[in-house]
Amino acid sequence: MAALADLHHHSFLSYSAEDTLLIGRKFGAELPSHAIVYFFGNLAAGKTTFTRGMVEGRGGDPSLVQSPTFSYLNTYPGFCHFDLYRLPDDKAFFGLGFEEYLEGGQICCIEWAEKLLSSLPLPSLPQFSVHLAHVQEGVRKIFISQLC
């Protein structure tokens, strides 16, 4: 994996959940402790699996990571993990006061970030996008971009 300092756009192929965890682990290990990571991808694309890898890469317990689909937000040491699948739009996100987490000195992972597209990028912190897509049976492409 390219060092984050050199990363502008990079893509990977994942042939298994273990590959996705490994890529997430390497990415998470290099992230600054106060970054925002926007996730894009269809259902079951691997967004939560990638987040598990990130948490493990930062020394955390990946078994704590669960998709926060019904609660919108889960927190783990050093992380906040949003799932905006059921959120109607960015106004609802800000109306619930979630923006305070974005500058809270932790890594914020935001699944279904397209719900915030009209407001991106958000604060002036290191920000990355992670796009996950099925390219064929059992194979995913992971495209990571540094936004700012």
mmCIF file of N, CA and C in Angstrom:
data_model
loop_
_atom_site.group_PDB
_atom_site.id
_atom_site.type_symbol
_atom_site.label_atom_id
_atom_site.label_comp_id
_atom_site.label_asym_id
_atom_site.label_seq_id
_atom_site.Cartn_x
_atom_site.Cartn_y
_atom_site.Cartn_z
ATOM 1 N N MET A 1 0.846 -1.174 0.000
ATOM 2 C CA MET A 1 0.000 0.000 0.000
ATOM 3 C C MET A 1 0.888 1.233 0.000
ATOM 4 N N ALA A 2 0.511 2.236 -0.781
ATOM 5 C CA ALA A 2 1.255 3.493 -0.791
ATOM 6 C C ALA A 2 1.145 4.153 0.577
ATOM 7 N N ALA A 3 2.212 4.804 1.003
ATOM 8 C CA ALA A 3 2.153 5.552 2.257
ATOM 9 C C ALA A 3 1.112 6.651 2.121
ATOM 10 N N LEU A 4 0.407 6.939 3.211
ATOM 11 C CA LEU A 4 -0.638 7.960 3.134
ATOM 12 C C LEU A 4 -0.104 9.296 2.648
ATOM 13 N N ALA A 5 1.120 9.611 2.997
ATOM 14 C CA ALA A 5 1.695 10.877 2.545
ATOM 15 C C ALA A 5 1.766 10.945 1.026
ATOM 16 N N ASP A 6 1.847 9.780 0.361
ATOM 17 C CA ASP A 6 1.942 9.727 -1.096
ATOM 18 C C ASP A 6 0.620 9.366 -1.769
ATOM 19 N N LEU A 7 -0.398 9.102 -0.965
ATOM 20 C CA LEU A 7 -1.659 8.601 -1.503
ATOM 21 C C LEU A 7 -2.532 9.737 -2.014
ATOM 22 N N HIS A 8 -2.877 9.668 -3.262
ATOM 23 C CA HIS A 8 -3.897 10.555 -3.822
ATOM 24 C C HIS A 8 -5.043 9.687 -4.320
ATOM 25 N N HIS A 9 -4.717 8.661 -5.087
ATOM 26 C CA HIS A 9 -5.689 7.678 -5.552
ATOM 27 C C HIS A 9 -4.967 6.342 -5.638
ATOM 28 N N HIS A 10 -5.588 5.317 -5.104
ATOM 29 C CA HIS A 10 -4.980 3.995 -5.193
ATOM 30 C C HIS A 10 -6.094 2.964 -5.206
ATOM 31 N N SER A 11 -5.921 1.889 -5.971
ATOM 32 C CA SER A 11 -6.947 0.854 -6.015
ATOM 33 C C SER A 11 -6.338 -0.504 -5.694
ATOM 34 N N PHE A 12 -7.188 -1.374 -5.166
ATOM 35 C CA PHE A 12 -6.804 -2.716 -4.752
ATOM 36 C C PHE A 12 -7.888 -3.682 -5.195
ATOM 37 N N LEU A 13 -7.525 -4.922 -5.412
ATOM 38 C CA LEU A 13 -8.504 -5.980 -5.622
ATOM 39 C C LEU A 13 -8.527 -6.843 -4.369
ATOM 40 N N SER A 14 -9.736 -7.171 -3.929
ATOM 41 C CA SER A 14 -9.929 -8.031 -2.771
ATOM 42 C C SER A 14 -10.651 -9.283 -3.244
ATOM 43 N N TYR A 15 -10.078 -10.427 -2.914
ATOM 44 C CA TYR A 15 -10.646 -11.699 -3.332
ATOM 45 C C TYR A 15 -11.371 -12.413 -2.192
ATOM 46 N N SER A 16 -11.399 -11.778 -1.006
ATOM 47 C CA SER A 16 -12.048 -12.397 0.152
ATOM 48 C C SER A 16 -12.262 -11.341 1.234
ATOM 49 N N ALA A 17 -13.060 -11.707 2.225
ATOM 50 C CA ALA A 17 -13.235 -10.824 3.381
ATOM 51 C C ALA A 17 -11.897 -10.611 4.085
ATOM 52 N N GLU A 18 -11.064 -11.634 4.105
ATOM 53 C CA GLU A 18 -9.747 -11.514 4.742
ATOM 54 C C GLU A 18 -8.884 -10.486 4.014
ATOM 55 N N ASP A 19 -8.955 -10.468 2.672
ATOM 56 C CA ASP A 19 -8.223 -9.452 1.909
ATOM 57 C C ASP A 19 -8.718 -8.049 2.274
ATOM 58 N N THR A 20 -10.041 -7.899 2.360
ATOM 59 C CA THR A 20 -10.620 -6.591 2.690
ATOM 60 C C THR A 20 -10.173 -6.157 4.083
ATOM 61 N N LEU A 21 -10.174 -7.086 5.043
ATOM 62 C CA LEU A 21 -9.673 -6.782 6.393
ATOM 63 C C LEU A 21 -8.218 -6.335 6.349
ATOM 64 N N LEU A 22 -7.396 -7.044 5.588
ATOM 65 C CA LEU A 22 -5.969 -6.723 5.497
ATOM 66 C C LEU A 22 -5.758 -5.326 4.909
ATOM 67 N N ILE A 23 -6.468 -5.004 3.854
ATOM 68 C CA ILE A 23 -6.337 -3.677 3.234
ATOM 69 C C ILE A 23 -6.792 -2.612 4.227
ATOM 70 N N GLY A 24 -7.910 -2.858 4.914
ATOM 71 C CA GLY A 24 -8.383 -1.924 5.938
ATOM 72 C C GLY A 24 -7.391 -1.778 7.077
ATOM 73 N N ARG A 25 -6.774 -2.893 7.479
ATOM 74 C CA ARG A 25 -5.795 -2.870 8.574
ATOM 75 C C ARG A 25 -4.600 -1.996 8.204
ATOM 76 N N LYS A 26 -4.084 -2.176 7.003
ATOM 77 C CA LYS A 26 -2.928 -1.382 6.569
ATOM 78 C C LYS A 26 -3.296 0.095 6.449
ATOM 79 N N PHE A 27 -4.457 0.371 5.904
ATOM 80 C CA PHE A 27 -4.924 1.753 5.770
ATOM 81 C C PHE A 27 -5.102 2.380 7.151
ATOM 82 N N GLY A 28 -5.779 1.677 8.050
ATOM 83 C CA GLY A 28 -6.023 2.197 9.396
ATOM 84 C C GLY A 28 -4.746 2.466 10.171
ATOM 85 N N ALA A 29 -3.747 1.608 9.993
ATOM 86 C CA ALA A 29 -2.483 1.766 10.720
ATOM 87 C C ALA A 29 -1.778 3.066 10.363
ATOM 88 N N GLU A 30 -2.003 3.566 9.149
ATOM 89 C CA GLU A 30 -1.320 4.782 8.703
ATOM 90 C C GLU A 30 -2.142 6.051 8.869
ATOM 91 N N LEU A 31 -3.409 5.914 9.200
ATOM 92 C CA LEU A 31 -4.256 7.101 9.331
ATOM 93 C C LEU A 31 -3.850 7.944 10.530
ATOM 94 N N PRO A 32 -3.951 9.265 10.402
ATOM 95 C CA PRO A 32 -3.794 10.095 11.600
ATOM 96 C C PRO A 32 -4.962 9.825 12.545
ATOM 97 N N SER A 33 -4.794 10.132 13.804
ATOM 98 C CA SER A 33 -5.813 9.807 14.807
ATOM 99 C C SER A 33 -7.043 10.708 14.727
ATOM 100 N N HIS A 34 -7.055 11.631 13.821
ATOM 101 C CA HIS A 34 -8.203 12.545 13.657
ATOM 102 C C HIS A 34 -8.476 12.722 12.162
ATOM 103 N N ALA A 35 -9.123 11.736 11.572
ATOM 104 C CA ALA A 35 -9.407 11.769 10.139
ATOM 105 C C ALA A 35 -10.862 11.386 9.913
ATOM 106 N N ILE A 36 -11.363 11.728 8.735
ATOM 107 C CA ILE A 36 -12.697 11.319 8.328
ATOM 108 C C ILE A 36 -12.548 10.431 7.103
ATOM 109 N N VAL A 37 -13.225 9.273 7.132
ATOM 110 C CA VAL A 37 -13.189 8.339 6.009
ATOM 111 C C VAL A 37 -14.627 8.142 5.543
ATOM 112 N N TYR A 38 -14.884 8.533 4.300
ATOM 113 C CA TYR A 38 -16.207 8.406 3.700
ATOM 114 C C TYR A 38 -16.252 7.108 2.907
ATOM 115 N N PHE A 39 -17.263 6.283 3.170
ATOM 116 C CA PHE A 39 -17.405 5.004 2.484
ATOM 117 C C PHE A 39 -18.560 5.052 1.494
ATOM 118 N N PHE A 40 -18.312 4.488 0.316
ATOM 119 C CA PHE A 40 -19.307 4.383 -0.744
ATOM 120 C C PHE A 40 -19.312 2.939 -1.230
ATOM 121 N N GLY A 41 -20.490 2.396 -1.479
ATOM 122 C CA GLY A 41 -20.593 1.037 -1.998
ATOM 123 C C GLY A 41 -21.970 0.471 -1.737
ATOM 124 N N ASN A 42 -22.354 -0.497 -2.534
ATOM 125 C CA ASN A 42 -23.655 -1.136 -2.387
ATOM 126 C C ASN A 42 -23.730 -1.937 -1.090
ATOM 127 N N LEU A 43 -24.925 -2.437 -0.787
ATOM 128 C CA LEU A 43 -25.089 -3.349 0.340
ATOM 129 C C LEU A 43 -24.140 -4.525 0.182
ATOM 130 N N ALA A 44 -23.533 -4.929 1.281
ATOM 131 C CA ALA A 44 -22.621 -6.080 1.325
ATOM 132 C C ALA A 44 -21.365 -5.896 0.483
ATOM 133 N N ALA A 45 -20.983 -4.645 0.243
ATOM 134 C CA ALA A 45 -19.762 -4.384 -0.525
ATOM 135 C C ALA A 45 -18.506 -4.561 0.314
ATOM 136 N N GLY A 46 -18.632 -4.532 1.646
ATOM 137 C CA GLY A 46 -17.467 -4.711 2.513
ATOM 138 C C GLY A 46 -17.111 -3.496 3.340
ATOM 139 N N LYS A 47 -18.005 -2.522 3.442
ATOM 140 C CA LYS A 47 -17.709 -1.288 4.177
ATOM 141 C C LYS A 47 -17.414 -1.561 5.657
ATOM 142 N N THR A 48 -18.265 -2.353 6.297
ATOM 143 C CA THR A 48 -18.052 -2.652 7.713
ATOM 144 C C THR A 48 -16.841 -3.554 7.900
ATOM 145 N N THR A 49 -16.609 -4.479 6.994
ATOM 146 C CA THR A 49 -15.424 -5.340 7.064
ATOM 147 C C THR A 49 -14.157 -4.501 6.968
ATOM 148 N N PHE A 50 -14.132 -3.541 6.053
ATOM 149 C CA PHE A 50 -12.989 -2.644 5.911
ATOM 150 C C PHE A 50 -12.784 -1.860 7.208
ATOM 151 N N THR A 51 -13.884 -1.392 7.807
ATOM 152 C CA THR A 51 -13.805 -0.647 9.072
ATOM 153 C C THR A 51 -13.234 -1.534 10.175
ATOM 154 N N ARG A 52 -13.643 -2.805 10.228
ATOM 155 C CA ARG A 52 -13.058 -3.741 11.209
ATOM 156 C C ARG A 52 -11.539 -3.790 11.055
ATOM 157 N N GLY A 53 -11.086 -3.865 9.815
ATOM 158 C CA GLY A 53 -9.646 -3.876 9.565
ATOM 159 C C GLY A 53 -8.980 -2.602 10.044
ATOM 160 N N MET A 54 -9.623 -1.465 9.807
ATOM 161 C CA MET A 54 -9.062 -0.189 10.265
ATOM 162 C C MET A 54 -8.905 -0.172 11.782
ATOM 163 N N VAL A 55 -9.946 -0.613 12.488
ATOM 164 C CA VAL A 55 -9.896 -0.637 13.954
ATOM 165 C C VAL A 55 -8.760 -1.547 14.415
ATOM 166 N N GLU A 56 -8.634 -2.711 13.794
ATOM 167 C CA GLU A 56 -7.554 -3.628 14.155
ATOM 168 C C GLU A 56 -6.191 -3.015 13.845
ATOM 169 N N GLY A 57 -6.080 -2.310 12.728
ATOM 170 C CA GLY A 57 -4.829 -1.662 12.350
ATOM 171 C C GLY A 57 -4.391 -0.581 13.323
ATOM 172 N N ARG A 58 -5.339 -0.061 14.087
ATOM 173 C CA ARG A 58 -5.034 0.963 15.099
ATOM 174 C C ARG A 58 -4.879 0.337 16.476
ATOM 175 N N GLY A 59 -4.865 -1.003 16.543
ATOM 176 C CA GLY A 59 -4.674 -1.682 17.824
ATOM 177 C C GLY A 59 -5.963 -1.970 18.572
ATOM 178 N N GLY A 60 -7.107 -1.750 17.942
ATOM 179 C CA GLY A 60 -8.388 -1.997 18.593
ATOM 180 C C GLY A 60 -8.891 -3.407 18.360
ATOM 181 N N ASP A 61 -10.019 -3.710 18.979
ATOM 182 C CA ASP A 61 -10.633 -5.026 18.890
ATOM 183 C C ASP A 61 -11.638 -5.038 17.742
ATOM 184 N N PRO A 62 -11.339 -5.731 16.636
ATOM 185 C CA PRO A 62 -12.248 -5.716 15.494
ATOM 186 C C PRO A 62 -13.597 -6.370 15.776
ATOM 187 N N SER A 63 -13.668 -7.220 16.806
ATOM 188 C CA SER A 63 -14.941 -7.875 17.115
ATOM 189 C C SER A 63 -15.970 -6.884 17.665
ATOM 190 N N LEU A 64 -15.531 -5.707 18.087
ATOM 191 C CA LEU A 64 -16.462 -4.673 18.562
ATOM 192 C C LEU A 64 -17.222 -4.016 17.423
ATOM 193 N N VAL A 65 -16.668 -4.090 16.219
ATOM 194 C CA VAL A 65 -17.231 -3.354 15.083
ATOM 195 C C VAL A 65 -18.452 -4.082 14.535
ATOM 196 N N GLN A 66 -19.575 -3.398 14.611
ATOM 197 C CA GLN A 66 -20.842 -3.875 14.068
ATOM 198 C C GLN A 66 -21.430 -2.757 13.225
ATOM 199 N N SER A 67 -22.164 -3.111 12.200
ATOM 200 C CA SER A 67 -22.802 -2.086 11.383
ATOM 201 C C SER A 67 -23.843 -1.351 12.215
ATOM 202 N N PRO A 68 -23.742 -0.023 12.288
ATOM 203 C CA PRO A 68 -24.695 0.752 13.082
ATOM 204 C C PRO A 68 -25.961 1.137 12.307
ATOM 205 N N THR A 69 -26.447 0.255 11.444
ATOM 206 C CA THR A 69 -27.577 0.569 10.571
ATOM 207 C C THR A 69 -28.789 1.072 11.338
ATOM 208 N N PHE A 70 -29.100 0.482 12.467
ATOM 209 C CA PHE A 70 -30.319 0.859 13.178
ATOM 210 C C PHE A 70 -30.094 1.922 14.237
ATOM 211 N N SER A 71 -28.850 2.210 14.577
ATOM 212 C CA SER A 71 -28.566 3.243 15.579
ATOM 213 C C SER A 71 -27.885 4.466 14.970
ATOM 214 N N TYR A 72 -27.517 4.402 13.715
ATOM 215 C CA TYR A 72 -26.777 5.445 12.988
ATOM 216 C C TYR A 72 -25.320 5.560 13.422
ATOM 217 N N LEU A 73 -24.998 5.310 14.695
ATOM 218 C CA LEU A 73 -23.653 5.567 15.199
ATOM 219 C C LEU A 73 -23.257 4.530 16.236
ATOM 220 N N ASN A 74 -22.072 3.973 16.071
ATOM 221 C CA ASN A 74 -21.416 3.167 17.105
ATOM 222 C C ASN A 74 -20.078 3.822 17.383
ATOM 223 N N THR A 75 -19.621 3.721 18.609
ATOM 224 C CA THR A 75 -18.297 4.246 18.942
ATOM 225 C C THR A 75 -17.445 3.109 19.503
ATOM 226 N N TYR A 76 -16.165 3.187 19.175
ATOM 227 C CA TYR A 76 -15.158 2.258 19.655
ATOM 228 C C TYR A 76 -13.979 3.134 20.075
ATOM 229 N N PRO A 77 -13.062 2.652 20.901
ATOM 230 C CA PRO A 77 -11.938 3.499 21.296
ATOM 231 C C PRO A 77 -11.204 4.087 20.072
ATOM 232 N N GLY A 78 -11.197 5.394 19.988
ATOM 233 C CA GLY A 78 -10.516 6.095 18.901
ATOM 234 C C GLY A 78 -11.314 6.225 17.619
ATOM 235 N N PHE A 79 -12.544 5.717 17.590
ATOM 236 C CA PHE A 79 -13.355 5.704 16.374
ATOM 237 C C PHE A 79 -14.798 6.099 16.659
ATOM 238 N N CYS A 80 -15.423 6.720 15.683
ATOM 239 C CA CYS A 80 -16.881 6.767 15.622
ATOM 240 C C CYS A 80 -17.255 6.250 14.239
ATOM 241 N N HIS A 81 -18.320 5.455 14.188
ATOM 242 C CA HIS A 81 -18.678 4.696 12.985
ATOM 243 C C HIS A 81 -20.141 4.972 12.668
ATOM 244 N N PHE A 82 -20.365 5.721 11.606
ATOM 245 C CA PHE A 82 -21.717 6.079 11.188
ATOM 246 C C PHE A 82 -22.184 5.169 10.057
ATOM 247 N N ASP A 83 -23.464 4.835 10.064
ATOM 248 C CA ASP A 83 -24.107 4.171 8.933
ATOM 249 C C ASP A 83 -25.341 5.004 8.606
ATOM 250 N N LEU A 84 -25.310 5.689 7.486
ATOM 251 C CA LEU A 84 -26.367 6.629 7.122
ATOM 252 C C LEU A 84 -27.393 6.029 6.169
ATOM 253 N N TYR A 85 -27.403 4.722 6.018
ATOM 254 C CA TYR A 85 -28.293 4.070 5.057
ATOM 255 C C TYR A 85 -29.748 4.503 5.231
ATOM 256 N N ARG A 86 -30.221 4.588 6.451
ATOM 257 C CA ARG A 86 -31.625 4.932 6.707
ATOM 258 C C ARG A 86 -31.856 6.428 6.881
ATOM 259 N N LEU A 87 -30.812 7.215 6.837
ATOM 260 C CA LEU A 87 -30.939 8.663 7.014
ATOM 261 C C LEU A 87 -31.402 9.298 5.704
ATOM 262 N N PRO A 88 -32.386 10.184 5.746
ATOM 263 C CA PRO A 88 -32.900 10.728 4.487
ATOM 264 C C PRO A 88 -31.935 11.664 3.752
ATOM 265 N N ASP A 89 -31.167 12.474 4.493
ATOM 266 C CA ASP A 89 -30.293 13.449 3.833
ATOM 267 C C ASP A 89 -29.344 14.086 4.836
ATOM 268 N N ASP A 90 -28.513 15.017 4.337
ATOM 269 C CA ASP A 90 -27.539 15.678 5.199
ATOM 270 C C ASP A 90 -28.189 16.537 6.276
ATOM 271 N N LYS A 91 -29.360 17.091 6.016
ATOM 272 C CA LYS A 91 -30.044 17.909 7.024
ATOM 273 C C LYS A 91 -30.362 17.081 8.268
ATOM 274 N N ALA A 92 -30.755 15.836 8.075
ATOM 275 C CA ALA A 92 -31.033 14.950 9.207
ATOM 276 C C ALA A 92 -29.753 14.675 9.997
ATOM 277 N N PHE A 93 -28.629 14.470 9.290
ATOM 278 C CA PHE A 93 -27.340 14.225 9.946
ATOM 279 C C PHE A 93 -26.987 15.387 10.866
ATOM 280 N N PHE A 94 -27.049 16.591 10.335
ATOM 281 C CA PHE A 94 -26.695 17.760 11.132
ATOM 282 C C PHE A 94 -27.775 18.066 12.167
ATOM 283 N N GLY A 95 -29.027 17.772 11.862
ATOM 284 C CA GLY A 95 -30.113 17.989 12.806
ATOM 285 C C GLY A 95 -29.992 17.105 14.042
ATOM 286 N N LEU A 96 -29.375 15.939 13.895
ATOM 287 C CA LEU A 96 -29.158 15.051 15.036
ATOM 288 C C LEU A 96 -27.899 15.417 15.826
ATOM 289 N N GLY A 97 -27.174 16.442 15.378
ATOM 290 C CA GLY A 97 -25.988 16.912 16.099
ATOM 291 C C GLY A 97 -24.745 16.069 15.886
ATOM 292 N N PHE A 98 -24.733 15.243 14.843
ATOM 293 C CA PHE A 98 -23.608 14.340 14.624
ATOM 294 C C PHE A 98 -22.320 15.062 14.239
ATOM 295 N N GLU A 99 -22.423 16.302 13.770
ATOM 296 C CA GLU A 99 -21.201 16.988 13.335
ATOM 297 C C GLU A 99 -20.201 17.170 14.466
ATOM 298 N N GLU A 100 -20.644 17.166 15.720
ATOM 299 C CA GLU A 100 -19.709 17.323 16.837
ATOM 300 C C GLU A 100 -18.710 16.173 16.907
ATOM 301 N N TYR A 101 -19.080 15.004 16.408
ATOM 302 C CA TYR A 101 -18.160 13.871 16.390
ATOM 303 C C TYR A 101 -17.049 14.059 15.368
ATOM 304 N N LEU A 102 -17.304 14.838 14.335
ATOM 305 C CA LEU A 102 -16.350 14.959 13.232
ATOM 306 C C LEU A 102 -15.078 15.693 13.622
ATOM 307 N N GLU A 103 -15.150 16.500 14.638
ATOM 308 C CA GLU A 103 -13.960 17.217 15.096
ATOM 309 C C GLU A 103 -13.595 16.807 16.510
ATOM 310 N N GLY A 104 -13.946 15.587 16.876
ATOM 311 C CA GLY A 104 -13.727 15.110 18.234
ATOM 312 C C GLY A 104 -12.398 14.438 18.478
ATOM 313 N N GLY A 105 -11.469 14.515 17.532
ATOM 314 C CA GLY A 105 -10.140 13.958 17.752
ATOM 315 C C GLY A 105 -10.056 12.455 17.572
ATOM 316 N N GLN A 106 -11.008 11.878 16.842
ATOM 317 C CA GLN A 106 -10.971 10.449 16.572
ATOM 318 C C GLN A 106 -11.131 10.230 15.071
ATOM 319 N N ILE A 107 -11.028 8.991 14.660
ATOM 320 C CA ILE A 107 -11.278 8.651 13.266
ATOM 321 C C ILE A 107 -12.778 8.448 13.109
ATOM 322 N N CYS A 108 -13.359 9.117 12.143
ATOM 323 C CA CYS A 108 -14.788 8.977 11.859
ATOM 324 C C CYS A 108 -14.961 8.229 10.547
ATOM 325 N N CYS A 109 -15.639 7.104 10.610
ATOM 326 C CA CYS A 109 -15.956 6.303 9.436
ATOM 327 C C CYS A 109 -17.426 6.539 9.112
ATOM 328 N N ILE A 110 -17.727 6.951 7.885
ATOM 329 C CA ILE A 110 -19.098 7.274 7.512
ATOM 330 C C ILE A 110 -19.513 6.409 6.333
ATOM 331 N N GLU A 111 -20.326 5.372 6.618
ATOM 332 C CA GLU A 111 -20.870 4.528 5.564
ATOM 333 C C GLU A 111 -22.071 5.222 4.939
ATOM 334 N N TRP A 112 -22.264 4.999 3.647
ATOM 335 C CA TRP A 112 -23.326 5.643 2.862
ATOM 336 C C TRP A 112 -23.137 7.159 2.868
ATOM 337 N N ALA A 113 -21.907 7.579 2.672
ATOM 338 C CA ALA A 113 -21.563 9.001 2.709
ATOM 339 C C ALA A 113 -22.221 9.802 1.599
ATOM 340 N N GLU A 114 -22.775 9.127 0.574
ATOM 341 C CA GLU A 114 -23.471 9.875 -0.480
ATOM 342 C C GLU A 114 -24.633 10.681 0.080
ATOM 343 N N LYS A 115 -25.112 10.321 1.277
ATOM 344 C CA LYS A 115 -26.178 11.098 1.923
ATOM 345 C C LYS A 115 -25.682 12.485 2.326
ATOM 346 N N LEU A 116 -24.360 12.659 2.380
ATOM 347 C CA LEU A 116 -23.762 13.945 2.771
ATOM 348 C C LEU A 116 -23.122 14.676 1.598
ATOM 349 N N LEU A 117 -23.287 14.179 0.387
ATOM 350 C CA LEU A 117 -22.560 14.730 -0.760
ATOM 351 C C LEU A 117 -22.705 16.237 -0.908
ATOM 352 N N SER A 118 -23.869 16.777 -0.635
ATOM 353 C CA SER A 118 -24.042 18.222 -0.802
ATOM 354 C C SER A 118 -23.275 19.017 0.249
ATOM 355 N N SER A 119 -22.765 18.342 1.283
ATOM 356 C CA SER A 119 -22.034 19.022 2.352
ATOM 357 C C SER A 119 -20.550 18.676 2.380
ATOM 358 N N LEU A 120 -20.078 17.807 1.474
ATOM 359 C CA LEU A 120 -18.677 17.369 1.503
ATOM 360 C C LEU A 120 -17.771 18.305 0.720
ATOM 361 N N PRO A 121 -16.485 18.396 1.077
ATOM 362 C CA PRO A 121 -15.922 17.830 2.293
ATOM 363 C C PRO A 121 -16.364 18.634 3.509
ATOM 364 N N LEU A 122 -16.302 18.027 4.659
ATOM 365 C CA LEU A 122 -16.770 18.655 5.883
ATOM 366 C C LEU A 122 -15.646 19.474 6.521
ATOM 367 N N PRO A 123 -15.266 19.245 7.760
ATOM 368 C CA PRO A 123 -14.261 20.098 8.406
ATOM 369 C C PRO A 123 -12.879 19.988 7.759
ATOM 370 N N SER A 124 -12.000 20.845 8.174
ATOM 371 C CA SER A 124 -10.646 20.867 7.605
ATOM 372 C C SER A 124 -9.745 19.871 8.334
ATOM 373 N N LEU A 125 -10.056 18.608 8.195
ATOM 374 C CA LEU A 125 -9.277 17.501 8.751
ATOM 375 C C LEU A 125 -8.817 16.621 7.596
ATOM 376 N N PRO A 126 -7.864 15.731 7.830
ATOM 377 C CA PRO A 126 -7.530 14.773 6.778
ATOM 378 C C PRO A 126 -8.773 13.956 6.428
ATOM 379 N N GLN A 127 -9.071 13.856 5.130
ATOM 380 C CA GLN A 127 -10.273 13.162 4.688
ATOM 381 C C GLN A 127 -9.957 12.248 3.516
ATOM 382 N N PHE A 128 -10.608 11.086 3.529
ATOM 383 C CA PHE A 128 -10.380 10.061 2.518
ATOM 384 C C PHE A 128 -11.729 9.493 2.083
ATOM 385 N N SER A 129 -11.800 9.039 0.842
ATOM 386 C CA SER A 129 -12.971 8.291 0.408
ATOM 387 C C SER A 129 -12.526 6.873 0.082
ATOM 388 N N VAL A 130 -13.393 5.925 0.419
ATOM 389 C CA VAL A 130 -13.155 4.522 0.123
ATOM 390 C C VAL A 130 -14.380 4.023 -0.628
ATOM 391 N N HIS A 131 -14.182 3.657 -1.889
ATOM 392 C CA HIS A 131 -15.246 3.109 -2.729
ATOM 393 C C HIS A 131 -15.013 1.612 -2.844
ATOM 394 N N LEU A 132 -16.047 0.839 -2.554
ATOM 395 C CA LEU A 132 -15.969 -0.621 -2.667
ATOM 396 C C LEU A 132 -17.014 -1.070 -3.672
ATOM 397 N N ALA A 133 -16.611 -1.907 -4.609
ATOM 398 C CA ALA A 133 -17.537 -2.358 -5.650
ATOM 399 C C ALA A 133 -17.260 -3.812 -6.000
ATOM 400 N N HIS A 134 -18.324 -4.571 -6.224
ATOM 401 C CA HIS A 134 -18.204 -5.940 -6.735
ATOM 402 C C HIS A 134 -17.838 -5.839 -8.217
ATOM 403 N N VAL A 135 -16.767 -6.511 -8.625
ATOM 404 C CA VAL A 135 -16.394 -6.493 -10.040
ATOM 405 C C VAL A 135 -16.688 -7.817 -10.722
ATOM 406 N N GLN A 136 -16.743 -8.880 -9.946
ATOM 407 C CA GLN A 136 -17.179 -10.189 -10.423
ATOM 408 C C GLN A 136 -17.397 -11.048 -9.188
ATOM 409 N N GLU A 137 -17.919 -12.223 -9.364
ATOM 410 C CA GLU A 137 -18.218 -13.106 -8.236
ATOM 411 C C GLU A 137 -16.990 -13.270 -7.341
ATOM 412 N N GLY A 138 -17.116 -12.860 -6.083
ATOM 413 C CA GLY A 138 -16.038 -13.030 -5.114
ATOM 414 C C GLY A 138 -14.912 -12.020 -5.199
ATOM 415 N N VAL A 139 -15.024 -11.029 -6.066
ATOM 416 C CA VAL A 139 -13.944 -10.049 -6.235
ATOM 417 C C VAL A 139 -14.510 -8.643 -6.051
ATOM 418 N N ARG A 140 -13.821 -7.873 -5.220
ATOM 419 C CA ARG A 140 -14.197 -6.479 -5.003
ATOM 420 C C ARG A 140 -13.034 -5.582 -5.396
ATOM 421 N N LYS A 141 -13.362 -4.422 -5.913
ATOM 422 C CA LYS A 141 -12.350 -3.396 -6.150
ATOM 423 C C LYS A 141 -12.522 -2.353 -5.056
ATOM 424 N N ILE A 142 -11.413 -1.986 -4.461
ATOM 425 C CA ILE A 142 -11.395 -0.968 -3.397
ATOM 426 C C ILE A 142 -10.570 0.189 -3.921
ATOM 427 N N PHE A 143 -11.196 1.344 -4.010
ATOM 428 C CA PHE A 143 -10.547 2.538 -4.531
ATOM 429 C C PHE A 143 -10.469 3.566 -3.410
ATOM 430 N N ILE A 144 -9.269 3.944 -3.021
ATOM 431 C CA ILE A 144 -9.054 4.880 -1.911
ATOM 432 C C ILE A 144 -8.513 6.185 -2.481
ATOM 433 N N SER A 145 -9.126 7.288 -2.080
ATOM 434 C CA SER A 145 -8.681 8.625 -2.513
ATOM 435 C C SER A 145 -8.480 9.512 -1.303
ATOM 436 N N GLN A 146 -7.438 10.304 -1.362
ATOM 437 C CA GLN A 146 -7.224 11.321 -0.340
ATOM 438 C C GLN A 146 -7.905 12.583 -0.820
ATOM 439 N N LEU A 147 -8.815 13.127 -0.014
ATOM 440 C CA LEU A 147 -9.576 14.311 -0.418
ATOM 441 C C LEU A 147 -8.879 15.593 0.030
ATOM 442 N N CYS A 148 -8.425 15.622 1.257
ATOM 443 C CA CYS A 148 -7.686 16.793 1.756
ATOM 444 C C CYS A 148 -6.957 16.417 3.031
#
